[in-house]
Amino acid sequence: MYASTVRGLLVRGMLAGLIAGLFAFAVAYVVGEPPVRGSIAVEEATAAKEAAPAAGHAGHGGAEAAPAAGEEEELVSRPVQSTVGLATGVLVYGVALGGIASLAFSFVLGRVGGFSPRATAALTAAGAFTTVYFVPFLKYPASPPAVGNPDTIGQRTTLFFLMILLSVLLGVGAVILGRRLAPRLGNWNATLAAGGGFVVATALAFLVLPDNTDAVKPEFPAALLWEFRVASVTVQVVMWVVFGIVFGVLAQRLLAQPRVFSPQSGLTHSRSAGMASRPVRSRPTASSVPGTRGEWMSQTPGPASRG
């Protein structure tokens, strides 16, 4: 694949990621913000209950404790976090992953079967959602703000990104395994074998990696936790579905355009959906324009003679 084509796919992937990010932001604001607000309310109520006995024992010293409690101020208010902050994070996330997914698309196009660009884009989006988000989510599910000890956030983040890395590597390995088994087993059986190998390897990774020791607090409402995690999955599903559809359309249009080698070569690049491109010699015509007499022009008819 030519560098200009890869560059065009990269730009279109980032654009598709931006569009997907807009849809994901809308879903996150409508579906995800209510459980976040509920979790913050639970956290504040729990903190108030824990502070009440201390204030009672302090007696008159409670007046001194009030200013101390008010010293911790939010650097960014909740309304800004839930609007501008959320939009910025989701859009940057969408553009970055869109660019990476478009590069993966450039690599797998024509290498995993004779799929069209749209179908390949859908497969790429499905694979990215599975390896980058869903598999790590099964091991280390998302938790709302009120769940977990703030002191362990570094450890939890490290484990989550390690699970992402392992999941992506196992996914790439499954694709390579499926390609090598296809000539002997056929596409269907090779796909089943590679998928089974991915599931087994992922299960082993789940057993090897440590569990999240920062358990959910017993007093935290289970329904609220479930609502938050469903919203988290929903946002990711919307993002990758929209990306797969939009990028598939953009990639299909880009790859359907004929590529001209040079005006004198008489060759164009004929692309077929999902198939390797091949040079085709076009019908040459001589141009009578001064300065180009005797040169062969690729699909460029000369001006009509005026007599």
XYZ file of C-alpha atoms in Angstrom:
307
model
C 0.000 0.000 0.000
C 1.345 3.409 -0.965
C 2.389 5.944 1.666
C -0.085 8.484 0.302
C -2.900 5.955 0.672
C -1.895 5.147 4.252
C -1.738 8.852 5.002
C -5.203 9.335 3.556
C -6.530 6.442 5.639
C -4.887 7.882 8.759
C -6.574 11.252 8.253
C -9.927 9.600 7.611
C -9.484 7.371 10.643
C -8.881 10.374 12.879
C -11.904 12.121 11.375
C -14.045 9.034 11.944
C -12.709 8.861 15.515
C -13.713 12.480 16.055
C -17.249 11.795 14.810
C -17.443 8.660 16.938
C -16.232 10.693 19.914
C -19.097 13.147 19.470
C -21.627 10.318 19.596
C -19.847 8.742 22.560
C -19.836 12.064 24.427
C -23.588 12.425 23.946
C -24.170 8.909 25.294
C -21.728 9.418 28.165
C -23.436 12.651 29.200
C -26.960 11.222 29.034
C -26.311 7.676 30.291
C -23.041 7.893 32.199
C -23.349 11.119 34.165
C -26.373 10.109 36.320
C -24.583 7.146 37.980
C -21.462 9.299 38.418
C -23.504 11.955 40.229
C -25.161 9.248 42.293
C -21.769 7.805 43.234
C -20.489 11.204 44.303
C -23.605 11.693 46.427
C -22.994 8.328 48.124
C -19.369 9.269 48.752
C -20.326 12.610 50.282
C -22.978 10.994 52.472
C -20.494 8.391 53.703
C -17.910 11.055 54.443
C -20.490 13.083 56.388
C -21.386 10.050 58.526
C -17.731 9.368 59.279
C -17.109 13.008 60.186
C -20.120 13.293 62.517
C -18.701 11.243 65.459
C -15.388 13.087 65.272
C -17.180 16.425 65.401
C -19.172 15.274 68.443
C -16.036 14.268 70.383
C -14.312 17.504 69.476
C -16.964 19.598 71.231
C -16.157 23.239 70.832
C -13.189 22.287 68.671
C -15.631 21.565 65.857
C -15.532 25.212 64.913
C -11.847 24.784 64.139
C -12.511 21.645 62.104
C -14.908 23.420 59.754
C -12.304 25.633 58.101
C -9.960 22.662 57.772
C -12.636 20.732 55.919
C -13.211 23.656 53.617
C -9.528 23.935 52.690
C -9.818 21.192 50.071
C -11.369 22.897 47.095
C -12.105 21.522 43.670
C -9.690 22.703 41.026
C -12.367 22.085 38.379
C -16.054 22.297 39.237
C -18.394 19.389 38.564
C -20.383 21.245 35.853
C -17.134 21.841 33.934
C -15.987 18.254 34.477
C -19.273 16.823 33.178
C -19.348 19.013 30.050
C -16.122 20.549 28.766
C -13.859 18.101 30.564
C -15.844 15.056 29.485
C -16.075 16.254 25.884
C -12.347 16.991 25.684
C -11.359 13.618 27.070
C -13.738 11.615 24.893
C -12.874 13.491 21.685
C -9.114 13.190 22.205
C -9.579 9.508 23.010
C -11.653 8.994 19.860
C -9.194 10.782 17.553
C -6.203 8.890 18.966
C -7.815 5.462 18.764
C -9.244 6.291 15.328
C -5.758 6.987 14.014
C -4.338 3.795 15.512
C -7.266 1.726 14.211
C -6.811 3.155 10.704
C -3.170 2.022 10.703
C -4.281 -1.439 11.805
C -6.836 -1.383 8.980
C -4.080 -0.523 6.489
C -2.146 -3.579 7.633
C -4.952 -6.144 7.641
C -6.707 -5.028 4.428
C -6.417 -7.901 1.951
C -4.497 -10.067 4.448
C -7.423 -11.604 6.342
C -9.562 -12.590 3.369
C -11.156 -10.940 0.386
C -13.284 -8.556 2.429
C -14.310 -5.151 1.139
C -12.939 -2.030 2.871
C -16.251 -1.559 4.680
C -16.240 -5.129 5.990
C -12.567 -4.852 6.955
C -13.295 -1.604 8.812
C -16.117 -3.328 10.710
C -13.840 -6.252 11.611
C -11.083 -3.862 12.693
C -13.490 -1.923 14.917
C -14.834 -5.145 16.442
C -11.333 -6.455 17.099
C -10.221 -3.154 18.623
C -13.263 -3.008 20.909
C -12.678 -6.585 22.043
C -8.943 -6.364 22.697
C -8.554 -2.755 23.817
C -11.619 -2.487 26.025
C -13.889 -5.475 26.557
C -11.341 -8.147 27.548
C -9.540 -5.823 30.017
C -12.955 -4.756 31.327
C -13.827 -8.363 32.157
C -10.713 -8.645 34.338
C -10.716 -5.131 35.802
C -14.209 -3.637 35.394
C -14.721 0.104 35.577
C -15.707 1.549 38.932
C -17.372 4.890 39.782
C -15.544 7.593 41.754
C -16.831 6.498 45.157
C -15.484 2.948 44.791
C -11.896 2.103 45.639
C -9.063 3.492 47.694
C -7.391 6.554 46.109
C -4.010 5.280 47.298
C -4.227 2.228 45.020
C -5.186 4.047 41.815
C -1.621 3.800 40.472
C -1.524 0.031 40.930
C -4.967 -0.423 39.399
C -4.057 1.706 36.371
C -0.858 -0.282 35.809
C -2.695 -3.587 35.929
C -5.385 -2.337 33.550
C -2.882 -1.166 30.920
C -0.926 -4.396 31.295
C -4.131 -6.300 30.566
C -4.713 -4.128 27.482
C -1.199 -4.903 26.217
C -1.621 -8.635 26.743
C -5.057 -8.615 25.117
C -3.788 -6.784 22.008
C -0.782 -9.110 21.679
C -3.005 -12.176 22.042
C -5.392 -10.750 19.431
C -2.558 -10.210 16.945
C -1.308 -13.710 17.661
C -4.763 -15.135 17.000
C -4.921 -13.377 13.611
C -1.489 -14.731 12.626
C -2.450 -18.228 13.789
C -5.679 -18.119 11.793
C -3.841 -17.092 8.609
C -1.334 -19.932 8.954
C -4.008 -22.543 9.648
C -6.314 -21.421 6.829
C -4.524 -23.305 3.992
C -4.777 -26.588 5.900
C -8.070 -26.238 7.793
C -10.037 -23.811 5.665
C -11.110 -20.325 6.643
C -13.990 -21.348 8.908
C -12.117 -23.996 10.903
C -9.018 -21.801 11.114
C -11.106 -18.944 12.493
C -12.650 -21.216 15.107
C -9.237 -22.589 16.104
C -7.681 -19.132 16.370
C -10.656 -17.817 18.344
C -10.484 -20.768 20.723
C -6.769 -20.203 21.209
C -7.426 -16.550 22.011
C -10.042 -17.469 24.613
C -7.769 -20.035 26.267
C -4.776 -17.684 26.320
C -6.936 -14.888 27.735
C -8.245 -17.178 30.477
C -4.668 -18.060 31.427
C -3.797 -14.352 31.561
C -6.770 -13.790 33.873
C -5.406 -16.468 36.204
C -1.836 -15.162 36.172
C -2.558 -11.472 36.700
C -3.458 -10.446 40.266
C -7.028 -9.621 41.136
C -8.194 -6.164 42.097
C -7.774 -6.239 45.865
C -9.523 -2.900 46.227
C -12.981 -4.392 46.656
C -16.251 -2.496 46.387
C -17.434 -1.179 49.720
C -20.353 -3.193 51.141
C -22.443 -0.076 51.712
C -22.200 1.023 48.087
C -25.493 0.356 46.226
C -25.133 -2.616 43.898
C -27.727 -1.234 41.471
C -25.762 2.005 41.099
C -22.540 0.093 40.461
C -24.257 -2.035 37.824
C -25.737 1.065 36.156
C -22.316 2.710 35.963
C -20.640 -0.325 34.401
C -23.414 -0.832 31.855
C -23.084 2.838 30.911
C -19.316 2.414 30.506
C -19.757 -0.506 28.119
C -22.498 1.331 26.221
C -20.256 4.342 25.586
C -17.517 2.120 24.167
C -19.939 0.141 21.997
C -21.365 3.333 20.520
C -17.902 4.732 19.827
C -16.616 1.652 17.998
C -19.835 1.004 16.079
C -19.931 4.583 14.797
C -16.224 4.468 13.983
C -16.584 1.226 12.042
C -19.477 2.592 9.974
C -18.020 6.048 9.257
C -14.486 4.874 8.592
C -15.758 2.064 6.386
C -17.572 4.552 4.163
C -14.588 6.926 4.002
C -12.102 4.132 3.315
C -14.329 2.626 0.620
C -14.477 5.959 -1.209
C -10.739 6.541 -0.932
C -9.750 3.098 -2.162
C -12.239 3.228 -5.033
C -10.414 6.170 -6.614
C -8.044 5.215 -9.473
C -4.429 6.127 -8.909
C -2.497 7.631 -11.834
C 1.216 6.814 -11.903
C 2.334 9.662 -14.159
C 1.016 11.486 -17.224
C 3.533 9.754 -19.522
C 3.241 6.208 -18.163
C -0.196 5.395 -19.494
C -0.794 3.364 -16.346
C -3.465 3.715 -13.712
C -3.962 1.800 -10.488
C -7.180 -0.159 -10.552
C -8.426 -0.981 -7.049
C -11.045 -3.542 -6.286
C -12.800 -3.834 -2.962
C -10.542 -5.764 -0.646
C -8.356 -7.045 -3.471
C -4.790 -6.191 -4.335
C -4.457 -3.263 -6.696
C -2.972 -3.804 -10.129
C -1.660 -1.452 -12.771
C -3.708 -1.227 -15.965
C -2.625 0.476 -19.162
C -5.165 3.001 -20.250
C -5.946 3.896 -23.825
C -3.472 6.602 -24.827
C -4.248 9.501 -27.085
C -1.876 12.024 -28.548
C -2.391 15.626 -27.542
C -1.966 18.391 -30.068
C -1.336 21.010 -27.396
C 1.985 22.793 -28.072
C 4.735 21.532 -25.820
C 3.187 18.084 -25.388
C 3.192 16.914 -29.037
C 4.172 13.298 -29.358
C 3.741 12.531 -25.605
C 1.345 9.859 -24.341
C -1.271 11.167 -21.946
C -3.079 8.868 -19.508
C -6.792 9.166 -20.241
C -6.337 12.784 -21.318
C -7.992 13.382 -24.682
C -6.555 16.191 -26.754
C -8.634 19.152 -27.790
C -10.936 18.718 -30.751
C -9.477 19.869 -34.040
C -10.976 23.027 -35.427
C -10.164 22.250 -38.987
